[in-house]
mmCIF file with all atom_site columns, C-alpha atoms in Angstrom:
data_model
loop_
_atom_site.group_PDB
_atom_site.id
_atom_site.type_symbol
_atom_site.label_atom_id
_atom_site.label_alt_id
_atom_site.label_comp_id
_atom_site.label_asym_id
_atom_site.label_entity_id
_atom_site.label_seq_id
_atom_site.pdbx_PDB_ins_code
_atom_site.Cartn_x
_atom_site.Cartn_y
_atom_site.Cartn_z
_atom_site.occupancy
_atom_site.B_iso_or_equiv
_atom_site.pdbx_formal_charge
_atom_site.auth_seq_id
_atom_site.auth_comp_id
_atom_site.auth_asym_id
_atom_site.auth_atom_id
_atom_site.pdbx_PDB_model_num
ATOM 1  C CA . UNK A 1 1  ? -80.211  -30.265 13.766 1.00 0.00 ? 1  UNK A CA 1
ATOM 2  C CA . UNK A 1 2  ? -82.597  -28.758 16.300 1.00 0.00 ? 2  UNK A CA 1
ATOM 3  C CA . UNK A 1 3  ? -81.207  -28.753 19.873 1.00 0.00 ? 3  UNK A CA 1
ATOM 4  C CA . UNK A 1 4  ? -84.660  -29.127 21.428 1.00 0.00 ? 4  UNK A CA 1
ATOM 5  C CA . UNK A 1 5  ? -85.331  -32.365 19.493 1.00 0.00 ? 5  UNK A CA 1
ATOM 6  C CA . UNK A 1 6  ? -83.636  -35.544 20.704 1.00 0.00 ? 6  UNK A CA 1
ATOM 7  C CA . UNK A 1 7  ? -83.924  -39.219 19.873 1.00 0.00 ? 7  UNK A CA 1
ATOM 8  C CA . UNK A 1 8  ? -82.992  -42.601 21.287 1.00 0.00 ? 8  UNK A CA 1
ATOM 9  C CA . UNK A 1 9  ? -83.281  -46.072 19.754 1.00 0.00 ? 9  UNK A CA 1
ATOM 10 C CA . UNK A 1 10 ? -83.555  -49.290 21.772 1.00 0.00 ? 10 UNK A CA 1
ATOM 11 C CA . UNK A 1 11 ? -83.149  -52.771 20.288 1.00 0.00 ? 11 UNK A CA 1
ATOM 12 C CA . UNK A 1 12 ? -84.749  -55.738 22.071 1.00 0.00 ? 12 UNK A CA 1
ATOM 13 C CA . UNK A 1 13 ? -83.474  -58.594 19.932 1.00 0.00 ? 13 UNK A CA 1
ATOM 14 C CA . UNK A 1 14 ? -86.216  -60.583 18.213 1.00 0.00 ? 14 UNK A CA 1
ATOM 15 C CA . UNK A 1 15 ? -88.923  -58.287 19.601 1.00 0.00 ? 15 UNK A CA 1
ATOM 16 C CA . UNK A 1 16 ? -87.653  -55.432 17.451 1.00 0.00 ? 16 UNK A CA 1
ATOM 17 C CA . UNK A 1 17 ? -86.949  -51.756 17.942 1.00 0.00 ? 17 UNK A CA 1
ATOM 18 C CA . UNK A 1 18 ? -88.421  -48.806 19.810 1.00 0.00 ? 18 UNK A CA 1
ATOM 19 C CA . UNK A 1 19 ? -87.437  -45.276 18.842 1.00 0.00 ? 19 UNK A CA 1
ATOM 20 C CA . UNK A 1 20 ? -88.186  -42.300 21.094 1.00 0.00 ? 20 UNK A CA 1
ATOM 21 C CA . UNK A 1 21 ? -88.166  -38.723 19.751 1.00 0.00 ? 21 UNK A CA 1
ATOM 22 C CA . UNK A 1 22 ? -88.739  -35.721 22.032 1.00 0.00 ? 22 UNK A CA 1
ATOM 23 C CA . UNK A 1 23 ? -89.510  -32.072 21.310 1.00 0.00 ? 23 UNK A CA 1
ATOM 24 C CA . UNK A 1 24 ? -88.840  -29.827 24.303 1.00 0.00 ? 24 UNK A CA 1
ATOM 25 C CA . UNK A 1 25 ? -89.294  -26.594 22.337 1.00 0.00 ? 25 UNK A CA 1
ATOM 26 C CA . UNK A 1 26 ? -92.297  -24.277 22.418 1.00 0.00 ? 26 UNK A CA 1
ATOM 27 C CA . UNK A 1 27 ? -93.012  -24.765 18.697 1.00 0.00 ? 27 UNK A CA 1
ATOM 28 C CA . UNK A 1 28 ? -94.020  -27.695 16.493 1.00 0.00 ? 28 UNK A CA 1
ATOM 29 C CA . UNK A 1 29 ? -91.108  -29.560 14.900 1.00 0.00 ? 29 UNK A CA 1
ATOM 30 C CA . UNK A 1 30 ? -91.063  -32.071 12.025 1.00 0.00 ? 30 UNK A CA 1
ATOM 31 C CA . UNK A 1 31 ? -88.169  -34.525 11.902 1.00 0.00 ? 31 UNK A CA 1
ATOM 32 C CA . UNK A 1 32 ? -87.260  -37.445 9.671  1.00 0.00 ? 32 UNK A CA 1
ATOM 33 C CA . UNK A 1 33 ? -86.484  -40.747 11.381 1.00 0.00 ? 33 UNK A CA 1
ATOM 34 C CA . UNK A 1 34 ? -84.569  -43.481 9.555  1.00 0.00 ? 34 UNK A CA 1
ATOM 35 C CA . UNK A 1 35 ? -86.241  -46.775 10.465 1.00 0.00 ? 35 UNK A CA 1
ATOM 36 C CA . UNK A 1 36 ? -84.228  -50.007 10.492 1.00 0.00 ? 36 UNK A CA 1
ATOM 37 C CA . UNK A 1 37 ? -85.186  -52.730 8.013  1.00 0.00 ? 37 UNK A CA 1
ATOM 38 C CA . UNK A 1 38 ? -86.365  -55.497 10.295 1.00 0.00 ? 38 UNK A CA 1
ATOM 39 C CA . UNK A 1 39 ? -88.595  -57.864 8.378  1.00 0.00 ? 39 UNK A CA 1
ATOM 40 C CA . UNK A 1 40 ? -92.277  -58.354 9.063  1.00 0.00 ? 40 UNK A CA 1
ATOM 41 C CA . UNK A 1 41 ? -93.189  -56.068 11.964 1.00 0.00 ? 41 UNK A CA 1
ATOM 42 C CA . UNK A 1 42 ? -94.279  -52.502 11.176 1.00 0.00 ? 42 UNK A CA 1
ATOM 43 C CA . UNK A 1 43 ? -93.552  -49.647 13.548 1.00 0.00 ? 43 UNK A CA 1
ATOM 44 C CA . UNK A 1 44 ? -96.585  -48.333 15.431 1.00 0.00 ? 44 UNK A CA 1
ATOM 45 C CA . UNK A 1 45 ? -96.442  -44.620 16.205 1.00 0.00 ? 45 UNK A CA 1
ATOM 46 C CA . UNK A 1 46 ? -97.651  -43.262 19.548 1.00 0.00 ? 46 UNK A CA 1
ATOM 47 C CA . UNK A 1 47 ? -97.748  -39.502 20.159 1.00 0.00 ? 47 UNK A CA 1
ATOM 48 C CA . UNK A 1 48 ? -97.864  -37.994 23.645 1.00 0.00 ? 48 UNK A CA 1
ATOM 49 C CA . UNK A 1 49 ? -98.526  -34.314 24.275 1.00 0.00 ? 49 UNK A CA 1
ATOM 50 C CA . UNK A 1 50 ? -100.651 -32.250 26.638 1.00 0.00 ? 50 UNK A CA 1
ATOM 51 C CA . UNK A 1 51 ? -103.650 -32.923 24.385 1.00 0.00 ? 51 UNK A CA 1
ATOM 52 C CA . UNK A 1 52 ? -103.066 -36.648 23.869 1.00 0.00 ? 52 UNK A CA 1
ATOM 53 C CA . UNK A 1 53 ? -102.047 -38.051 27.263 1.00 0.00 ? 53 UNK A CA 1
ATOM 54 C CA . UNK A 1 54 ? -104.038 -41.200 28.075 1.00 0.00 ? 54 UNK A CA 1
ATOM 55 C CA . UNK A 1 55 ? -106.010 -41.485 31.302 1.00 0.00 ? 55 UNK A CA 1
ATOM 56 C CA . UNK A 1 56 ? -104.314 -43.575 34.012 1.00 0.00 ? 56 UNK A CA 1
ATOM 57 C CA . UNK A 1 57 ? -104.831 -47.258 33.252 1.00 0.00 ? 57 UNK A CA 1
ATOM 58 C CA . UNK A 1 58 ? -105.718 -46.668 29.582 1.00 0.00 ? 58 UNK A CA 1
ATOM 59 C CA . UNK A 1 59 ? -103.584 -48.132 26.828 1.00 0.00 ? 59 UNK A CA 1
ATOM 60 C CA . UNK A 1 60 ? -102.714 -45.457 24.275 1.00 0.00 ? 60 UNK A CA 1
ATOM 61 C CA . UNK A 1 61 ? -103.882 -46.075 20.737 1.00 0.00 ? 61 UNK A CA 1
ATOM 62 C CA . UNK A 1 62 ? -101.363 -46.060 17.912 1.00 0.00 ? 62 UNK A CA 1
ATOM 63 C CA . UNK A 1 63 ? -101.966 -43.147 15.551 1.00 0.00 ? 63 UNK A CA 1
ATOM 64 C CA . UNK A 1 64 ? -100.312 -44.784 12.535 1.00 0.00 ? 64 UNK A CA 1
ATOM 65 C CA . UNK A 1 65 ? -98.180  -47.689 11.311 1.00 0.00 ? 65 UNK A CA 1
ATOM 66 C CA . UNK A 1 66 ? -95.003  -47.373 9.252  1.00 0.00 ? 66 UNK A CA 1
ATOM 67 C CA . UNK A 1 67 ? -92.950  -50.075 7.522  1.00 0.00 ? 67 UNK A CA 1
ATOM 68 C CA . UNK A 1 68 ? -89.282  -50.394 8.472  1.00 0.00 ? 68 UNK A CA 1
ATOM 69 C CA . UNK A 1 69 ? -86.428  -49.744 6.077  1.00 0.00 ? 69 UNK A CA 1
ATOM 70 C CA . UNK A 1 70 ? -87.462  -46.235 5.119  1.00 0.00 ? 70 UNK A CA 1
ATOM 71 C CA . UNK A 1 71 ? -87.774  -42.747 6.486  1.00 0.00 ? 71 UNK A CA 1
ATOM 72 C CA . UNK A 1 72 ? -90.735  -41.584 8.561  1.00 0.00 ? 72 UNK A CA 1
ATOM 73 C CA . UNK A 1 73 ? -91.608  -37.893 8.861  1.00 0.00 ? 73 UNK A CA 1
ATOM 74 C CA . UNK A 1 74 ? -92.720  -37.291 12.448 1.00 0.00 ? 74 UNK A CA 1
ATOM 75 C CA . UNK A 1 75 ? -94.449  -34.039 13.403 1.00 0.00 ? 75 UNK A CA 1
ATOM 76 C CA . UNK A 1 76 ? -94.093  -33.280 17.108 1.00 0.00 ? 76 UNK A CA 1
ATOM 77 C CA . UNK A 1 77 ? -96.298  -30.683 18.811 1.00 0.00 ? 77 UNK A CA 1
ATOM 78 C CA . UNK A 1 78 ? -94.600  -28.349 21.300 1.00 0.00 ? 78 UNK A CA 1
ATOM 79 C CA . UNK A 1 79 ? -93.332  -30.151 24.424 1.00 0.00 ? 79 UNK A CA 1
ATOM 80 C CA . UNK A 1 80 ? -94.231  -33.646 23.267 1.00 0.00 ? 80 UNK A CA 1
ATOM 81 C CA . UNK A 1 81 ? -92.699  -37.004 22.457 1.00 0.00 ? 81 UNK A CA 1
ATOM 82 C CA . UNK A 1 82 ? -93.304  -39.812 20.015 1.00 0.00 ? 82 UNK A CA 1
ATOM 83 C CA . UNK A 1 83 ? -92.590  -43.530 20.276 1.00 0.00 ? 83 UNK A CA 1
ATOM 84 C CA . UNK A 1 84 ? -92.171  -45.661 17.155 1.00 0.00 ? 84 UNK A CA 1
ATOM 85 C CA . UNK A 1 85 ? -92.313  -49.248 18.372 1.00 0.00 ? 85 UNK A CA 1
ATOM 86 C CA . UNK A 1 86 ? -92.394  -52.792 17.041 1.00 0.00 ? 86 UNK A CA 1
ATOM 87 C CA . UNK A 1 87 ? -93.400  -54.245 20.428 1.00 0.00 ? 87 UNK A CA 1
#
């Protein structure tokens, strides 16, 4: 357990899950996230850091897709957060 890394999962019924993971430390952290098995929808991963913030009005592009029911290794740059979402 790393105190500077936190996570939160939100379930929106039939729409699926969103999982938020934050890294408030000054160094890169890699964590493993257990993804729920949910059927057909993959999780799209969005990473936000100083270097990847979208311009106002832009929709961020997903950097990868991961199937549910397994474990995803997520590498978080310093002071960043990641969203794994089925929405």
